PDB file of C-alpha atoms in Angstrom:
ATOM      1  CA  UNK A   1       0.000   0.000   0.000  1.00 77.00           C
ATOM      2  CA  UNK A   2       1.233   3.476  -0.867  1.00 79.00           C
ATOM      3  CA  UNK A   3       2.277   5.360   2.305  1.00 86.00           C
ATOM      4  CA  UNK A   4       0.269   8.473   3.109  1.00 91.00           C
ATOM      5  CA  UNK A   5       1.738  11.969   2.950  1.00 91.00           C
ATOM      6  CA  UNK A   6       1.774  12.049   6.750  1.00 91.00           C
ATOM      7  CA  UNK A   7       3.588   8.704   6.960  1.00 92.00           C
ATOM      8  CA  UNK A   8       6.192   9.843   4.445  1.00 92.00           C
ATOM      9  CA  UNK A   9       6.837  12.974   6.481  1.00 94.00           C
ATOM     10  CA  UNK A  10       6.927  11.116   9.798  1.00 95.00           C
ATOM     11  CA  UNK A  11       9.488   8.592   8.543  1.00 94.00           C
ATOM     12  CA  UNK A  12      11.686  11.148   6.809  1.00 93.00           C
ATOM     13  CA  UNK A  13      11.774  13.728   9.595  1.00 95.00           C
ATOM     14  CA  UNK A  14      12.142  11.155  12.332  1.00 95.00           C
ATOM     15  CA  UNK A  15      15.281   9.859  10.640  1.00 94.00           C
ATOM     16  CA  UNK A  16      16.489  13.389   9.907  1.00 93.00           C
ATOM     17  CA  UNK A  17      16.228  14.296  13.585  1.00 95.00           C
ATOM     18  CA  UNK A  18      18.041  11.158  14.697  1.00 94.00           C
ATOM     19  CA  UNK A  19      20.972  11.862  12.391  1.00 92.00           C
ATOM     20  CA  UNK A  20      21.084  15.641  12.756  1.00 91.00           C
ATOM     21  CA  UNK A  21      24.149  17.450  14.045  1.00 84.00           C
ATOM     22  CA  UNK A  22      25.456  20.843  13.018  1.00 74.00           C
ATOM     23  CA  UNK A  23      28.861  19.197  12.630  1.00 70.00           C
ATOM     24  CA  UNK A  24      28.064  16.254  10.376  1.00 65.00           C
ATOM     25  CA  UNK A  25      26.133  17.467   7.347  1.00 58.00           C
ATOM     26  CA  UNK A  26      26.476  19.805   4.402  1.00 55.00           C
ATOM     27  CA  UNK A  27      24.373  22.973   4.515  1.00 55.00           C
ATOM     28  CA  UNK A  28      21.515  22.570   1.977  1.00 55.00           C
ATOM     29  CA  UNK A  29      20.874  26.326   1.797  1.00 57.00           C
ATOM     30  CA  UNK A  30      23.387  28.074  -0.447  1.00 60.00           C
ATOM     31  CA  UNK A  31      22.791  31.312   1.460  1.00 60.00           C
ATOM     32  CA  UNK A  32      24.744  29.855   4.388  1.00 59.00           C
ATOM     33  CA  UNK A  33      28.351  28.915   3.729  1.00 62.00           C
ATOM     34  CA  UNK A  34      29.785  25.837   5.392  1.00 61.00           C
ATOM     35  CA  UNK A  35      32.274  27.881   7.481  1.00 64.00           C
ATOM     36  CA  UNK A  36      29.422  30.017   8.832  1.00 62.00           C
ATOM     37  CA  UNK A  37      27.498  27.113  10.310  1.00 61.00           C
ATOM     38  CA  UNK A  38      29.189  27.185  13.722  1.00 63.00           C
ATOM     39  CA  UNK A  39      27.809  30.660  14.414  1.00 69.00           C
ATOM     40  CA  UNK A  40      24.558  30.569  12.445  1.00 75.00           C
ATOM     41  CA  UNK A  41      23.210  27.086  13.242  1.00 84.00           C
ATOM     42  CA  UNK A  42      22.122  26.413  16.797  1.00 88.00           C
ATOM     43  CA  UNK A  43      18.819  24.579  16.323  1.00 91.00           C
ATOM     44  CA  UNK A  44      17.787  21.805  13.992  1.00 93.00           C
ATOM     45  CA  UNK A  45      16.258  23.671  11.049  1.00 91.00           C
ATOM     46  CA  UNK A  46      18.537  26.705  11.147  1.00 90.00           C
ATOM     47  CA  UNK A  47      20.238  25.226   8.086  1.00 86.00           C
ATOM     48  CA  UNK A  48      17.170  25.890   5.928  1.00 87.00           C
ATOM     49  CA  UNK A  49      17.248  29.701   5.958  1.00 86.00           C
ATOM     50  CA  UNK A  50      19.297  32.654   7.084  1.00 88.00           C
ATOM     51  CA  UNK A  51      18.657  34.039  10.553  1.00 89.00           C
ATOM     52  CA  UNK A  52      17.714  37.401   9.043  1.00 92.00           C
ATOM     53  CA  UNK A  53      15.048  35.919   6.761  1.00 94.00           C
ATOM     54  CA  UNK A  54      13.540  33.851   9.572  1.00 95.00           C
ATOM     55  CA  UNK A  55      13.506  36.796  11.982  1.00 96.00           C
ATOM     56  CA  UNK A  56      11.623  38.873   9.419  1.00 97.00           C
ATOM     57  CA  UNK A  57       8.962  36.194   9.022  1.00 98.00           C
ATOM     58  CA  UNK A  58       8.554  35.799  12.781  1.00 98.00           C
ATOM     59  CA  UNK A  59       8.292  39.549  13.327  1.00 98.00           C
ATOM     60  CA  UNK A  60       5.681  39.956  10.566  1.00 98.00           C
ATOM     61  CA  UNK A  61       3.603  36.782  10.772  1.00 98.00           C
ATOM     62  CA  UNK A  62       3.872  35.489  14.358  1.00 98.00           C
ATOM     63  CA  UNK A  63       4.804  38.090  16.972  1.00 98.00           C
ATOM     64  CA  UNK A  64       2.016  40.579  16.091  1.00 98.00           C
ATOM     65  CA  UNK A  65      -0.566  37.932  16.998  1.00 98.00           C
ATOM     66  CA  UNK A  66       0.859  36.950  20.393  1.00 98.00           C
ATOM     67  CA  UNK A  67       0.253  38.343  23.865  1.00 97.00           C
ATOM     68  CA  UNK A  68       1.499  37.301  27.271  1.00 97.00           C
ATOM     69  CA  UNK A  69      -1.968  35.803  27.845  1.00 98.00           C
ATOM     70  CA  UNK A  70      -2.047  33.778  24.627  1.00 98.00           C
ATOM     71  CA  UNK A  71      -2.506  30.037  24.430  1.00 98.00           C
ATOM     72  CA  UNK A  72      -0.569  29.059  21.314  1.00 98.00           C
ATOM     73  CA  UNK A  73       0.148  25.922  19.290  1.00 98.00           C
ATOM     74  CA  UNK A  74       2.930  25.148  16.844  1.00 98.00           C
ATOM     75  CA  UNK A  75       2.337  22.461  14.221  1.00 98.00           C
ATOM     76  CA  UNK A  76       5.638  20.859  13.300  1.00 98.00           C
ATOM     77  CA  UNK A  77       7.831  22.128  16.118  1.00 98.00           C
ATOM     78  CA  UNK A  78      10.862  20.277  14.767  1.00 96.00           C
ATOM     79  CA  UNK A  79      13.975  21.238  16.690  1.00 95.00           C
ATOM     80  CA  UNK A  80      12.216  24.204  18.371  1.00 97.00           C
ATOM     81  CA  UNK A  81      13.993  26.876  16.302  1.00 96.00           C
ATOM     82  CA  UNK A  82      10.774  28.962  16.200  1.00 98.00           C
ATOM     83  CA  UNK A  83       9.296  27.790  19.514  1.00 98.00           C
ATOM     84  CA  UNK A  84      12.413  28.972  21.351  1.00 98.00           C
ATOM     85  CA  UNK A  85      11.635  32.516  20.208  1.00 97.00           C
ATOM     86  CA  UNK A  86       7.925  32.249  21.014  1.00 98.00           C
ATOM     87  CA  UNK A  87       7.861  30.491  24.378  1.00 98.00           C
ATOM     88  CA  UNK A  88       8.726  33.455  26.603  1.00 97.00           C
ATOM     89  CA  UNK A  89       6.106  35.646  24.927  1.00 97.00           C
ATOM     90  CA  UNK A  90       3.019  33.528  25.643  1.00 98.00           C
ATOM     91  CA  UNK A  91       1.176  32.035  28.591  1.00 98.00           C
ATOM     92  CA  UNK A  92       1.033  28.500  27.188  1.00 98.00           C
ATOM     93  CA  UNK A  93       2.723  26.822  24.206  1.00 98.00           C
ATOM     94  CA  UNK A  94       1.684  23.435  22.836  1.00 98.00           C
ATOM     95  CA  UNK A  95       4.270  21.862  20.538  1.00 98.00           C
ATOM     96  CA  UNK A  96       2.942  19.316  18.033  1.00 98.00           C
ATOM     97  CA  UNK A  97       4.874  17.084  15.650  1.00 98.00           C
ATOM     98  CA  UNK A  98       4.315  13.834  13.763  1.00 97.00           C
ATOM     99  CA  UNK A  99       7.933  12.709  14.283  1.00 97.00           C
ATOM    100  CA  UNK A 100       8.834  11.421  17.771  1.00 97.00           C
ATOM    101  CA  UNK A 101      12.535  12.200  17.312  1.00 97.00           C
ATOM    102  CA  UNK A 102      11.703  15.807  16.440  1.00 97.00           C
ATOM    103  CA  UNK A 103       9.764  16.151  19.687  1.00 98.00           C
ATOM    104  CA  UNK A 104      12.786  14.759  21.524  1.00 97.00           C
ATOM    105  CA  UNK A 105      14.968  17.469  19.942  1.00 97.00           C
ATOM    106  CA  UNK A 106      12.472  20.146  20.942  1.00 97.00           C
ATOM    107  CA  UNK A 107      12.286  18.846  24.515  1.00 98.00           C
ATOM    108  CA  UNK A 108      16.071  19.063  24.773  1.00 96.00           C
ATOM    109  CA  UNK A 109      15.951  22.744  23.906  1.00 96.00           C
ATOM    110  CA  UNK A 110      12.809  24.128  25.567  1.00 98.00           C
ATOM    111  CA  UNK A 111      11.544  21.328  27.798  1.00 97.00           C
ATOM    112  CA  UNK A 112      12.592  23.222  30.923  1.00 98.00           C
ATOM    113  CA  UNK A 113       9.908  25.873  30.408  1.00 98.00           C
ATOM    114  CA  UNK A 114       6.869  25.129  32.616  1.00 98.00           C
ATOM    115  CA  UNK A 115       4.453  26.650  30.087  1.00 98.00           C
ATOM    116  CA  UNK A 116       5.320  24.137  27.332  1.00 98.00           C
ATOM    117  CA  UNK A 117       3.596  20.876  26.456  1.00 98.00           C
ATOM    118  CA  UNK A 118       4.713  18.393  23.781  1.00 98.00           C
ATOM    119  CA  UNK A 119       2.240  16.299  21.805  1.00 97.00           C
ATOM    120  CA  UNK A 120       2.835  13.603  19.199  1.00 97.00           C
ATOM    121  CA  UNK A 121       0.311  13.718  16.365  1.00 95.00           C
ATOM    122  CA  UNK A 122      -0.756  10.328  15.058  1.00 92.00           C
ATOM    123  CA  UNK A 123      -2.659  11.917  12.175  1.00 91.00           C
ATOM    124  CA  UNK A 124      -3.779  15.364  11.026  1.00 92.00           C
ATOM    125  CA  UNK A 125      -6.307  15.696  13.846  1.00 92.00           C
ATOM    126  CA  UNK A 126      -5.623  17.015  17.335  1.00 94.00           C
ATOM    127  CA  UNK A 127      -6.452  15.009  20.411  1.00 90.00           C
ATOM    128  CA  UNK A 128      -9.790  15.289  22.149  1.00 87.00           C
ATOM    129  CA  UNK A 129     -10.159  18.024  24.719  1.00 91.00           C
ATOM    130  CA  UNK A 130      -8.431  20.778  22.745  1.00 94.00           C
ATOM    131  CA  UNK A 131     -11.556  22.178  21.109  1.00 92.00           C
ATOM    132  CA  UNK A 132     -11.594  26.005  20.830  1.00 94.00           C
ATOM    133  CA  UNK A 133      -8.591  26.254  23.154  1.00 95.00           C
ATOM    134  CA  UNK A 134      -6.111  28.318  21.134  1.00 98.00           C
ATOM    135  CA  UNK A 135      -5.765  32.017  20.476  1.00 98.00           C
ATOM    136  CA  UNK A 136      -3.114  31.495  17.814  1.00 98.00           C
ATOM    137  CA  UNK A 137      -1.677  28.559  15.874  1.00 98.00           C
ATOM    138  CA  UNK A 138       1.356  28.738  13.629  1.00 98.00           C
ATOM    139  CA  UNK A 139       3.250  26.419  11.322  1.00 98.00           C
ATOM    140  CA  UNK A 140       6.365  27.689   9.581  1.00 98.00           C
ATOM    141  CA  UNK A 141       8.279  25.748   6.904  1.00 96.00           C
ATOM    142  CA  UNK A 142       6.040  22.696   7.378  1.00 97.00           C
ATOM    143  CA  UNK A 143       3.065  22.845   5.005  1.00 97.00           C
ATOM    144  CA  UNK A 144       5.480  23.109   2.046  1.00 96.00           C
ATOM    145  CA  UNK A 145       5.887  19.347   2.573  1.00 95.00           C
ATOM    146  CA  UNK A 146       2.156  18.561   2.601  1.00 96.00           C
ATOM    147  CA  UNK A 147      -0.111  17.680  -0.296  1.00 95.00           C
ATOM    148  CA  UNK A 148      -3.442  19.442  -0.723  1.00 96.00           C
ATOM    149  CA  UNK A 149      -5.608  16.705   0.835  1.00 96.00           C
ATOM    150  CA  UNK A 150      -3.414  16.774   3.952  1.00 96.00           C
ATOM    151  CA  UNK A 151      -3.470  20.586   4.105  1.00 97.00           C
ATOM    152  CA  UNK A 152      -7.255  20.437   3.867  1.00 98.00           C
ATOM    153  CA  UNK A 153      -7.401  18.026   6.813  1.00 97.00           C
ATOM    154  CA  UNK A 154      -5.133  20.255   8.881  1.00 98.00           C
ATOM    155  CA  UNK A 155      -7.183  23.367   8.124  1.00 98.00           C
ATOM    156  CA  UNK A 156     -10.327  21.650   9.359  1.00 97.00           C
ATOM    157  CA  UNK A 157      -8.475  20.501  12.475  1.00 97.00           C
ATOM    158  CA  UNK A 158      -7.137  24.021  13.044  1.00 98.00           C
ATOM    159  CA  UNK A 159     -10.677  25.394  12.830  1.00 97.00           C
ATOM    160  CA  UNK A 160     -11.829  23.011  15.563  1.00 96.00           C
ATOM    161  CA  UNK A 161      -9.177  24.010  18.100  1.00 97.00           C
ATOM    162  CA  UNK A 162      -9.111  27.773  17.454  1.00 98.00           C
ATOM    163  CA  UNK A 163     -11.171  29.990  19.685  1.00 97.00           C
ATOM    164  CA  UNK A 164     -13.880  32.009  17.951  1.00 95.00           C
ATOM    165  CA  UNK A 165     -12.008  34.795  16.166  1.00 95.00           C
ATOM    166  CA  UNK A 166      -8.697  32.991  16.732  1.00 97.00           C
ATOM    167  CA  UNK A 167      -5.943  33.258  14.164  1.00 98.00           C
ATOM    168  CA  UNK A 168      -3.455  30.943  12.504  1.00 98.00           C
ATOM    169  CA  UNK A 169      -0.357  31.320  10.345  1.00 98.00           C
ATOM    170  CA  UNK A 170       0.560  28.721   7.725  1.00 98.00           C
ATOM    171  CA  UNK A 171       3.326  28.582   5.137  1.00 98.00           C
ATOM    172  CA  UNK A 172       2.891  26.636   1.894  1.00 98.00           C
ATOM    173  CA  UNK A 173       4.674  26.273  -1.414  1.00 97.00           C
ATOM    174  CA  UNK A 174       3.684  28.426  -4.381  1.00 97.00           C
ATOM    175  CA  UNK A 175       4.195  28.015  -8.119  1.00 96.00           C
ATOM    176  CA  UNK A 176       3.236  31.666  -8.703  1.00 97.00           C
ATOM    177  CA  UNK A 177       6.342  33.262  -7.169  1.00 97.00           C
ATOM    178  CA  UNK A 178       9.615  33.676  -9.097  1.00 95.00           C
ATOM    179  CA  UNK A 179      11.599  31.123  -7.105  1.00 94.00           C
ATOM    180  CA  UNK A 180       8.566  28.922  -6.574  1.00 95.00           C
ATOM    181  CA  UNK A 181       8.114  28.521 -10.311  1.00 94.00           C
ATOM    182  CA  UNK A 182      11.819  27.805 -10.753  1.00 93.00           C
ATOM    183  CA  UNK A 183      11.651  25.166  -8.048  1.00 90.00           C
ATOM    184  CA  UNK A 184       8.566  23.592  -9.586  1.00 91.00           C
ATOM    185  CA  UNK A 185      10.200  23.331 -13.008  1.00 90.00           C
ATOM    186  CA  UNK A 186      13.435  21.881 -11.665  1.00 85.00           C
ATOM    187  CA  UNK A 187      12.278  19.591  -8.852  1.00 65.00           C
ATOM    188  CA  UNK A 188       8.587  18.733  -9.152  1.00 55.00           C
ATOM    189  CA  UNK A 189       9.298  15.292 -10.595  1.00 53.00           C
ATOM    190  CA  UNK A 190      12.142  14.363  -8.272  1.00 52.00           C
ATOM    191  CA  UNK A 191      11.537  15.788  -4.808  1.00 63.00           C
ATOM    192  CA  UNK A 192       9.180  13.553  -2.841  1.00 68.00           C
ATOM    193  CA  UNK A 193       8.741  15.975   0.056  1.00 85.00           C
ATOM    194  CA  UNK A 194       7.931  19.007  -2.090  1.00 89.00           C
ATOM    195  CA  UNK A 195       4.291  19.515  -3.037  1.00 92.00           C
ATOM    196  CA  UNK A 196       3.497  22.389  -5.418  1.00 94.00           C
ATOM    197  CA  UNK A 197       0.394  24.473  -4.929  1.00 97.00           C
ATOM    198  CA  UNK A 198      -0.756  28.061  -5.374  1.00 98.00           C
ATOM    199  CA  UNK A 199      -2.220  30.861  -3.247  1.00 98.00           C
ATOM    200  CA  UNK A 200      -5.506  30.480  -5.111  1.00 98.00           C
ATOM    201  CA  UNK A 201      -5.810  26.820  -4.127  1.00 98.00           C
ATOM    202  CA  UNK A 202      -4.864  27.521  -0.509  1.00 98.00           C
ATOM    203  CA  UNK A 203      -7.297  30.436  -0.226  1.00 98.00           C
ATOM    204  CA  UNK A 204     -10.071  28.231  -1.628  1.00 98.00           C
ATOM    205  CA  UNK A 205      -9.407  25.654   1.096  1.00 98.00           C
ATOM    206  CA  UNK A 206      -9.278  28.384   3.751  1.00 98.00           C
ATOM    207  CA  UNK A 207     -12.678  29.682   2.674  1.00 97.00           C
ATOM    208  CA  UNK A 208     -14.179  26.196   2.631  1.00 97.00           C
ATOM    209  CA  UNK A 209     -12.804  25.637   6.146  1.00 97.00           C
ATOM    210  CA  UNK A 210     -14.839  28.683   7.273  1.00 96.00           C
ATOM    211  CA  UNK A 211     -11.883  30.962   7.841  1.00 97.00           C
ATOM    212  CA  UNK A 212     -10.769  34.166   6.189  1.00 97.00           C
ATOM    213  CA  UNK A 213      -7.427  35.652   5.100  1.00 98.00           C
ATOM    214  CA  UNK A 214      -6.258  38.662   7.110  1.00 97.00           C
ATOM    215  CA  UNK A 215      -2.643  38.869   5.931  1.00 98.00           C
ATOM    216  CA  UNK A 216      -0.784  37.279   3.025  1.00 98.00           C
ATOM    217  CA  UNK A 217       2.664  37.459   1.494  1.00 98.00           C
ATOM    218  CA  UNK A 218       3.840  38.842  -1.822  1.00 96.00           C
ATOM    219  CA  UNK A 219       7.176  38.021  -3.473  1.00 95.00           C
ATOM    220  CA  UNK A 220      10.094  39.907  -1.979  1.00 88.00           C
ATOM    221  CA  UNK A 221      13.522  39.679  -3.565  1.00 89.00           C
ATOM    222  CA  UNK A 222      15.074  40.397  -0.172  1.00 92.00           C
ATOM    223  CA  UNK A 223      13.632  37.387   1.663  1.00 95.00           C
ATOM    224  CA  UNK A 224      14.184  33.772   0.629  1.00 94.00           C
ATOM    225  CA  UNK A 225      10.804  32.547   1.886  1.00 96.00           C
ATOM    226  CA  UNK A 226       8.731  35.412   0.508  1.00 97.00           C
ATOM    227  CA  UNK A 227      10.357  35.061  -2.903  1.00 96.00           C
ATOM    228  CA  UNK A 228       9.631  31.328  -3.056  1.00 96.00           C
ATOM    229  CA  UNK A 229       6.529  30.481  -1.010  1.00 97.00           C
ATOM    230  CA  UNK A 230       3.100  31.621   0.179  1.00 98.00           C
ATOM    231  CA  UNK A 231       2.616  32.773   3.772  1.00 98.00           C
ATOM    232  CA  UNK A 232      -0.823  33.585   5.114  1.00 98.00           C
ATOM    233  CA  UNK A 233      -2.509  34.514   8.399  1.00 98.00           C
ATOM    234  CA  UNK A 234      -6.120  33.400   8.678  1.00 98.00           C
ATOM    235  CA  UNK A 235      -8.922  33.946  11.161  1.00 98.00           C
ATOM    236  CA  UNK A 236     -11.788  31.765  12.296  1.00 96.00           C
ATOM    237  CA  UNK A 237     -15.113  33.388  11.525  1.00 87.00           C
ATOM    238  CA  UNK A 238     -16.771  35.281  14.343  1.00 74.00           C
ATOM    239  CA  UNK A 239     -20.332  34.190  15.054  1.00 67.00           C
ATOM    240  CA  UNK A 240     -22.649  37.099  15.740  1.00 52.00           C
TER     241      UNK A 240
END
């Protein structure tokens, strides 16, 4: 039987986490030179983008939606490279991942914070008891690895656990950006963990999941992620 998108991701990222060390691999991002890795790579995942690009995304798409009273969830916590920047700015942080070894990496880095919980996801649904619990949910550099049916499942799950009027940030691939189109043409047939989509398709799913777009990205030649992908903040409909 063909493995599901979630199973492919779980197996790949579990093995990636088990083997990861800043000292034993080649940097996949050509923006970071190999000699720079000692100073620029501190968390699993830092190798995928420059610190400056990541900081810009966090400051524009995550921090504005947090308060000290927020209950927040991260989908795909990985090695906690984003969670480590979020945890001290919220009341409660739930870290979700499908890969057990990734959760172990995250626990090593931020497990000492009393306001953090770690949860293994067996599928694209969250465990019972989390309904309408969260003020904000974010997932950075994760949905680029998901196919549309899996993204659709996650959006419906996000809707269920967001408070009324709650917001979420997701980050997907895009074939409509300059670097996204280049990536699609060069890798679509060979890269198993890359799933091409478009802002139009993602916005259609968001609407069908009864949420609305409140902020979205446009290509930016100064930021690796904005030039390649689609980043969007959405809000659960308010019921009047």
